[in-house]
PDB file of C-alpha atoms in Angstrom:
ATOM      1  CA  MET A1126     -20.620  -9.703   2.430  1.00 77.00           C
ATOM      2  CA  PRO A1127     -21.100  -6.122   3.663  1.00 87.00           C
ATOM      3  CA  PRO A1128     -18.126  -4.316   5.214  1.00 93.00           C
ATOM      4  CA  ARG A1129     -17.784  -4.414   8.993  1.00 96.00           C
ATOM      5  CA  LEU A1130     -16.948  -0.708   8.867  1.00 96.00           C
ATOM      6  CA  SER A1131     -18.495   1.313   6.088  1.00 95.00           C
ATOM      7  CA  PRO A1132     -17.047   4.565   4.771  1.00 96.00           C
ATOM      8  CA  LEU A1133     -17.933   7.591   6.882  1.00 96.00           C
ATOM      9  CA  PRO A1134     -21.020   9.218   5.324  1.00 96.00           C
ATOM     10  CA  ALA A1135     -20.472  12.642   3.753  1.00 96.00           C
ATOM     11  CA  ASP A1136     -22.755  14.368   6.254  1.00 96.00           C
ATOM     12  CA  GLN A1137     -20.477  13.226   9.109  1.00 96.00           C
ATOM     13  CA  TRP A1138     -17.273  14.674   7.659  1.00 97.00           C
ATOM     14  CA  ASN A1139     -15.888  17.734   9.419  1.00 96.00           C
ATOM     15  CA  ASP A1140     -12.756  19.881   9.442  1.00 95.00           C
ATOM     16  CA  ARG A1141     -10.838  17.323  11.543  1.00 95.00           C
ATOM     17  CA  THR A1142     -11.790  14.507   9.177  1.00 94.00           C
ATOM     18  CA  ARG A1143     -10.494  16.472   6.191  1.00 95.00           C
ATOM     19  CA  GLU A1144      -7.390  17.640   8.073  1.00 95.00           C
ATOM     20  CA  VAL A1145      -6.140  14.099   8.770  1.00 95.00           C
ATOM     21  CA  LEU A1146      -6.110  13.366   5.030  1.00 95.00           C
ATOM     22  CA  SER A1147      -3.750  16.250   4.273  1.00 91.00           C
ATOM     23  CA  ALA A1148      -0.711  13.945   4.486  1.00 86.00           C
ATOM     24  CA  LEU A1149      -1.900  12.114   1.391  1.00 88.00           C
ATOM     25  CA  LEU A1150      -4.557  14.041  -0.493  1.00 93.00           C
ATOM     26  CA  PRO A1151      -4.812  17.495  -2.020  1.00 93.00           C
ATOM     27  CA  ARG A1152      -7.559  19.692  -0.537  1.00 94.00           C
ATOM     28  CA  SER A1153      -9.908  19.025  -3.479  1.00 94.00           C
ATOM     29  CA  MET A1154      -9.949  15.277  -2.692  1.00 94.00           C
ATOM     30  CA  ARG A1155     -10.543  15.509   1.066  1.00 95.00           C
ATOM     31  CA  ASN A1156     -14.215  14.567   0.895  1.00 94.00           C
ATOM     32  CA  ALA A1157     -16.304  11.411   1.066  1.00 93.00           C
ATOM     33  CA  GLU A1158     -16.686  11.103  -2.688  1.00 90.00           C
ATOM     34  CA  ALA A1159     -13.084  11.647  -3.800  1.00 92.00           C
ATOM     35  CA  ALA A1160     -11.179  10.060  -0.897  1.00 94.00           C
ATOM     36  CA  GLY A1161     -12.196   6.516  -1.789  1.00 93.00           C
ATOM     37  CA  SER A1162     -13.451   3.641   0.301  1.00 94.00           C
ATOM     38  CA  MET A1163     -10.234   3.005   2.242  1.00 95.00           C
ATOM     39  CA  LEU A1164      -9.593   6.556   3.425  1.00 96.00           C
ATOM     40  CA  SER A1165     -13.287   7.227   3.944  1.00 96.00           C
ATOM     41  CA  THR A1166     -13.364   4.209   6.249  1.00 97.00           C
ATOM     42  CA  LEU A1167     -10.162   5.031   8.119  1.00 97.00           C
ATOM     43  CA  VAL A1168     -11.317   8.581   8.919  1.00 97.00           C
ATOM     44  CA  ARG A1169     -13.940   7.068  11.206  1.00 97.00           C
ATOM     45  CA  HIS A1170     -11.035   7.203  13.701  1.00 97.00           C
ATOM     46  CA  PRO A1171      -9.362  10.544  12.907  1.00 97.00           C
ATOM     47  CA  ASP A1172      -6.728  10.360  15.656  1.00 96.00           C
ATOM     48  CA  LEU A1173      -5.500   6.935  14.508  1.00 97.00           C
ATOM     49  CA  THR A1174      -5.652   7.926  10.836  1.00 96.00           C
ATOM     50  CA  GLY A1175      -3.879  11.212  11.534  1.00 95.00           C
ATOM     51  CA  ALA A1176      -1.040   9.322  13.200  1.00 95.00           C
ATOM     52  CA  PHE A1177      -0.840   6.514  10.647  1.00 95.00           C
ATOM     53  CA  LEU A1178      -1.154   8.326   7.311  1.00 94.00           C
ATOM     54  CA  PRO A1179       2.134  10.248   7.454  1.00 93.00           C
ATOM     55  CA  PHE A1180       3.903   6.962   8.271  1.00 94.00           C
ATOM     56  CA  SER A1181       2.230   4.988   5.489  1.00 93.00           C
ATOM     57  CA  THR A1182       2.567   7.849   3.010  1.00 92.00           C
ATOM     58  CA  TYR A1183       6.324   7.723   3.522  1.00 95.00           C
ATOM     59  CA  PHE A1184       6.425   4.285   1.883  1.00 95.00           C
ATOM     60  CA  LEU A1185       4.371   5.407  -1.078  1.00 91.00           C
ATOM     61  CA  VAL A1186       6.070   8.749  -1.683  1.00 91.00           C
ATOM     62  CA  HIS A1187       9.442   9.035   0.061  1.00 94.00           C
ATOM     63  CA  SER A1188      10.841   5.517   0.415  1.00 97.00           C
ATOM     64  CA  THR A1189      14.368   4.907  -0.831  1.00 98.00           C
ATOM     65  CA  LEU A1190      13.188   1.711  -2.515  1.00 98.00           C
ATOM     66  CA  PRO A1191      12.734   2.096  -6.259  1.00 97.00           C
ATOM     67  CA  ASP A1192       9.029   2.374  -7.124  1.00 97.00           C
ATOM     68  CA  ARG A1193       9.081  -0.881  -9.067  1.00 97.00           C
ATOM     69  CA  LEU A1194      10.505  -2.836  -6.106  1.00 98.00           C
ATOM     70  CA  ARG A1195       7.997  -1.241  -3.748  1.00 98.00           C
ATOM     71  CA  GLU A1196       5.091  -2.268  -5.950  1.00 97.00           C
ATOM     72  CA  LEU A1197       6.397  -5.831  -6.253  1.00 98.00           C
ATOM     73  CA  VAL A1198       6.640  -6.012  -2.456  1.00 98.00           C
ATOM     74  CA  VAL A1199       3.095  -4.713  -1.994  1.00 98.00           C
ATOM     75  CA  LEU A1200       1.706  -7.081  -4.627  1.00 98.00           C
ATOM     76  CA  ARG A1201       3.312 -10.062  -2.903  1.00 98.00           C
ATOM     77  CA  ILE A1202       1.939  -9.028   0.474  1.00 98.00           C
ATOM     78  CA  ALA A1203      -1.508  -8.405  -1.005  1.00 98.00           C
ATOM     79  CA  LYS A1204      -1.573 -11.875  -2.567  1.00 98.00           C
ATOM     80  CA  ARG A1205      -0.216 -13.620   0.526  1.00 98.00           C
ATOM     81  CA  ARG A1206      -2.745 -11.879   2.758  1.00 98.00           C
ATOM     82  CA  SER A1207      -5.624 -12.200   0.264  1.00 97.00           C
ATOM     83  CA  CYS A1208      -6.189  -8.447   0.355  1.00 97.00           C
ATOM     84  CA  ALA A1209      -8.372  -7.539  -2.615  1.00 96.00           C
ATOM     85  CA  TYR A1210      -8.121  -3.816  -1.924  1.00 96.00           C
ATOM     86  CA  GLU A1211      -4.304  -3.746  -1.937  1.00 96.00           C
ATOM     87  CA  TRP A1212      -4.060  -6.153  -4.871  1.00 97.00           C
ATOM     88  CA  THR A1213      -6.438  -4.161  -7.061  1.00 95.00           C
ATOM     89  CA  HIS A1214      -4.976  -0.746  -6.313  1.00 93.00           C
ATOM     90  CA  HIS A1215      -1.369  -1.843  -6.591  1.00 95.00           C
ATOM     91  CA  PHE A1216      -2.041  -3.960  -9.689  1.00 96.00           C
ATOM     92  CA  HIS A1217      -3.035  -0.744 -11.437  1.00 93.00           C
ATOM     93  CA  ALA A1218      -0.217   1.254  -9.834  1.00 94.00           C
ATOM     94  CA  ALA A1219       2.292  -1.355 -11.046  1.00 97.00           C
ATOM     95  CA  GLN A1220       0.866  -1.129 -14.558  1.00 96.00           C
ATOM     96  CA  GLN A1221       1.349   2.645 -14.421  1.00 94.00           C
ATOM     97  CA  LEU A1222       5.029   1.973 -13.693  1.00 95.00           C
ATOM     98  CA  GLY A1223       5.273  -0.239 -16.773  1.00 97.00           C
ATOM     99  CA  LEU A1224       5.026  -3.704 -15.235  1.00 97.00           C
ATOM    100  CA  THR A1225       3.272  -6.193 -17.469  1.00 97.00           C
ATOM    101  CA  GLU A1226       0.317  -8.222 -16.327  1.00 97.00           C
ATOM    102  CA  ALA A1227       2.536 -11.325 -16.423  1.00 98.00           C
ATOM    103  CA  GLU A1228       5.144  -9.645 -14.170  1.00 98.00           C
ATOM    104  CA  ILE A1229       2.426  -8.560 -11.760  1.00 98.00           C
ATOM    105  CA  GLU A1230       0.877 -12.021 -11.580  1.00 98.00           C
ATOM    106  CA  ALA A1231       4.345 -13.573 -11.113  1.00 98.00           C
ATOM    107  CA  ALA A1232       5.097 -11.145  -8.261  1.00 98.00           C
ATOM    108  CA  GLY A1233       1.876 -12.250  -6.606  1.00 97.00           C
ATOM    109  CA  GLN A1234       3.296 -15.782  -6.669  1.00 98.00           C
ATOM    110  CA  GLY A1235       6.686 -14.611  -5.349  1.00 98.00           C
ATOM    111  CA  LYS A1236       8.449 -14.948  -8.690  1.00 98.00           C
ATOM    112  CA  ALA A1237      10.446 -12.554 -10.836  1.00 98.00           C
ATOM    113  CA  ALA A1238      12.892 -12.959 -13.720  1.00 97.00           C
ATOM    114  CA  ASP A1239      15.236 -10.249 -12.403  1.00 98.00           C
ATOM    115  CA  PRO A1240      17.615 -11.571  -9.703  1.00 98.00           C
ATOM    116  CA  LEU A1241      17.236  -8.527  -7.410  1.00 98.00           C
ATOM    117  CA  GLU A1242      13.450  -8.593  -7.715  1.00 98.00           C
ATOM    118  CA  SER A1243      13.475 -12.327  -6.968  1.00 98.00           C
ATOM    119  CA  LEU A1244      15.677 -11.724  -3.917  1.00 98.00           C
ATOM    120  CA  VAL A1245      13.338  -8.992  -2.655  1.00 98.00           C
ATOM    121  CA  LEU A1246      10.254 -11.173  -3.137  1.00 98.00           C
ATOM    122  CA  GLY A1247      12.003 -13.983  -1.276  1.00 98.00           C
ATOM    123  CA  ALA A1248      12.734 -11.559   1.560  1.00 98.00           C
ATOM    124  CA  VAL A1249       9.036 -10.679   1.685  1.00 98.00           C
ATOM    125  CA  ASP A1250       8.195 -14.363   2.094  1.00 98.00           C
ATOM    126  CA  GLU A1251      10.800 -14.806   4.822  1.00 98.00           C
ATOM    127  CA  LEU A1252       9.495 -11.781   6.701  1.00 98.00           C
ATOM    128  CA  GLU A1253       5.898 -12.924   6.356  1.00 98.00           C
ATOM    129  CA  ASP A1254       6.699 -16.514   7.369  1.00 98.00           C
ATOM    130  CA  GLY A1255       9.160 -15.979  10.197  1.00 97.00           C
ATOM    131  CA  PHE A1256       9.166 -12.237  10.919  1.00 96.00           C
ATOM    132  CA  ASP A1257      12.869 -12.141  10.083  1.00 98.00           C
ATOM    133  CA  VAL A1258      15.236 -12.840   7.187  1.00 98.00           C
ATOM    134  CA  SER A1259      18.087 -15.330   7.142  1.00 98.00           C
ATOM    135  CA  ASP A1260      21.673 -14.151   7.422  1.00 98.00           C
ATOM    136  CA  ALA A1261      22.173 -15.180   3.793  1.00 98.00           C
ATOM    137  CA  THR A1262      19.223 -13.083   2.650  1.00 98.00           C
ATOM    138  CA  TRP A1263      20.401 -10.130   4.744  1.00 98.00           C
ATOM    139  CA  ALA A1264      23.872 -10.355   3.209  1.00 98.00           C
ATOM    140  CA  ALA A1265      22.462 -10.634  -0.322  1.00 98.00           C
ATOM    141  CA  LEU A1266      20.123  -7.671   0.213  1.00 98.00           C
ATOM    142  CA  SER A1267      22.931  -5.616   1.771  1.00 98.00           C
ATOM    143  CA  GLY A1268      25.108  -6.400  -1.225  1.00 98.00           C
ATOM    144  CA  GLN A1269      22.573  -4.945  -3.662  1.00 98.00           C
ATOM    145  CA  LEU A1270      20.657  -2.315  -1.714  1.00 98.00           C
ATOM    146  CA  SER A1271      21.785   0.537   0.505  1.00 98.00           C
ATOM    147  CA  GLU A1272      21.294   0.306   4.252  1.00 98.00           C
ATOM    148  CA  HIS A1273      18.352   2.713   3.988  1.00 98.00           C
ATOM    149  CA  GLN A1274      16.787   0.660   1.212  1.00 98.00           C
ATOM    150  CA  VAL A1275      17.032  -2.546   3.250  1.00 98.00           C
ATOM    151  CA  MET A1276      15.445  -0.777   6.210  1.00 98.00           C
ATOM    152  CA  ASP A1277      12.704   0.624   3.966  1.00 98.00           C
ATOM    153  CA  LEU A1278      12.099  -2.871   2.580  1.00 98.00           C
ATOM    154  CA  VAL A1279      11.550  -4.337   6.052  1.00 98.00           C
ATOM    155  CA  PHE A1280       9.268  -1.493   7.100  1.00 98.00           C
ATOM    156  CA  THR A1281       7.354  -1.624   3.799  1.00 98.00           C
ATOM    157  CA  VAL A1282       6.567  -5.282   4.381  1.00 98.00           C
ATOM    158  CA  GLY A1283       5.403  -4.517   7.916  1.00 97.00           C
ATOM    159  CA  ALA A1284       3.378  -1.437   6.994  1.00 97.00           C
ATOM    160  CA  TYR A1285       1.572  -3.020   4.045  1.00 98.00           C
ATOM    161  CA  GLY A1286       1.035  -6.207   6.029  1.00 98.00           C
ATOM    162  CA  LEU A1287      -0.628  -4.127   8.732  1.00 97.00           C
ATOM    163  CA  MET A1288      -2.767  -2.341   6.154  1.00 97.00           C
ATOM    164  CA  ALA A1289      -3.796  -5.639   4.546  1.00 98.00           C
ATOM    165  CA  THR A1290      -4.837  -6.963   7.944  1.00 98.00           C
ATOM    166  CA  ALA A1291      -6.880  -3.838   8.694  1.00 98.00           C
ATOM    167  CA  PHE A1292      -8.484  -3.661   5.236  1.00 98.00           C
ATOM    168  CA  ASN A1293      -9.475  -7.328   5.336  1.00 97.00           C
ATOM    169  CA  THR A1294     -10.805  -7.103   8.885  1.00 97.00           C
ATOM    170  CA  PHE A1295     -12.805  -3.932   8.247  1.00 98.00           C
ATOM    171  CA  GLY A1296     -14.137  -5.291   4.951  1.00 97.00           C
ATOM    172  CA  ILE A1297     -12.696  -2.534   2.742  1.00 96.00           C
ATOM    173  CA  ARG A1298     -13.258  -3.449  -0.887  1.00 92.00           C
ATOM    174  CA  PRO A1299     -11.687  -1.936  -3.994  1.00 90.00           C
ATOM    175  CA  GLU A1300     -13.639   0.756  -5.794  1.00 85.00           C
ATOM    176  CA  HIS A1301     -14.978   0.184  -9.274  1.00 77.00           C
ATOM    177  CA  ASP A1302     -12.691   2.981 -10.512  1.00 66.00           C
ATOM    178  CA  ALA A1303      -9.425   1.667  -9.000  1.00 55.00           C
ATOM    179  CA  ARG A1304      -7.614   1.988 -12.338  1.00 55.00           C
ATOM    180  CA  GLU A1305      -8.584   5.660 -12.669  1.00 62.00           C
ATOM    181  CA  ARG A1306      -7.508   6.324  -9.084  1.00 55.00           C
ATOM    182  CA  ALA A1307      -4.094   4.779  -9.806  1.00 55.00           C
ATOM    183  CA  GLU A1308      -3.752   6.896 -12.930  1.00 56.00           C
ATOM    184  CA  ARG A1309      -4.593  10.090 -11.000  1.00 56.00           C
ATOM    185  CA  ARG A1310      -2.070   9.168  -8.308  1.00 53.00           C
ATOM    186  CA  SER A1311       0.555   8.558 -10.993  1.00 52.00           C
ATOM    187  CA  ALA A1312      -0.223  11.909 -12.608  1.00 54.00           C
ATOM    188  CA  ARG A1313       0.351  13.631  -9.228  1.00 49.00           C
ATOM    189  CA  GLY A1314       3.857  12.196  -9.098  1.00 46.00           C
ATOM    190  CA  LYS A1315       3.311   8.883  -7.311  1.00 44.00           C
TER     191      LYS A1315
END
């Protein structure tokens, strides 16, 4: 099935298009070839993308959640929302952080051997199912995570849920080189 919105063709990129990607990409990657299918699609609406990227980049780069927890959260959301783009990219990102394929697949099913990871994945399911967490879950999270981390967890679920909805609706598919893109991102520090 072809995407509903295709990536913006290279001949339609301009200074504004490249400028909105500055929150996430170095100058050398702000072009149709290097930006990838997701960003090249989102820049079709530069004002929206310019407003959204700094927000979404926060979760990837500056969140107080440990990277491993963040990736588990994103993997669970990607699986629950059947988002191939998020699943593929974050599968590889999780591998770069040292998660095994078995841990990644388990996270997709909402399971983890570690009690904190299991609690966090359960919170994802509660937020996805009822748009809230129980008092018991809140207390358990607050007992193991800082206030900022709990807030980042809730916003991470919402932000990646929004992205999964947009990517699925627009028809954004993972690139054939998703693993290499994850490795380059890891080499840049995230």
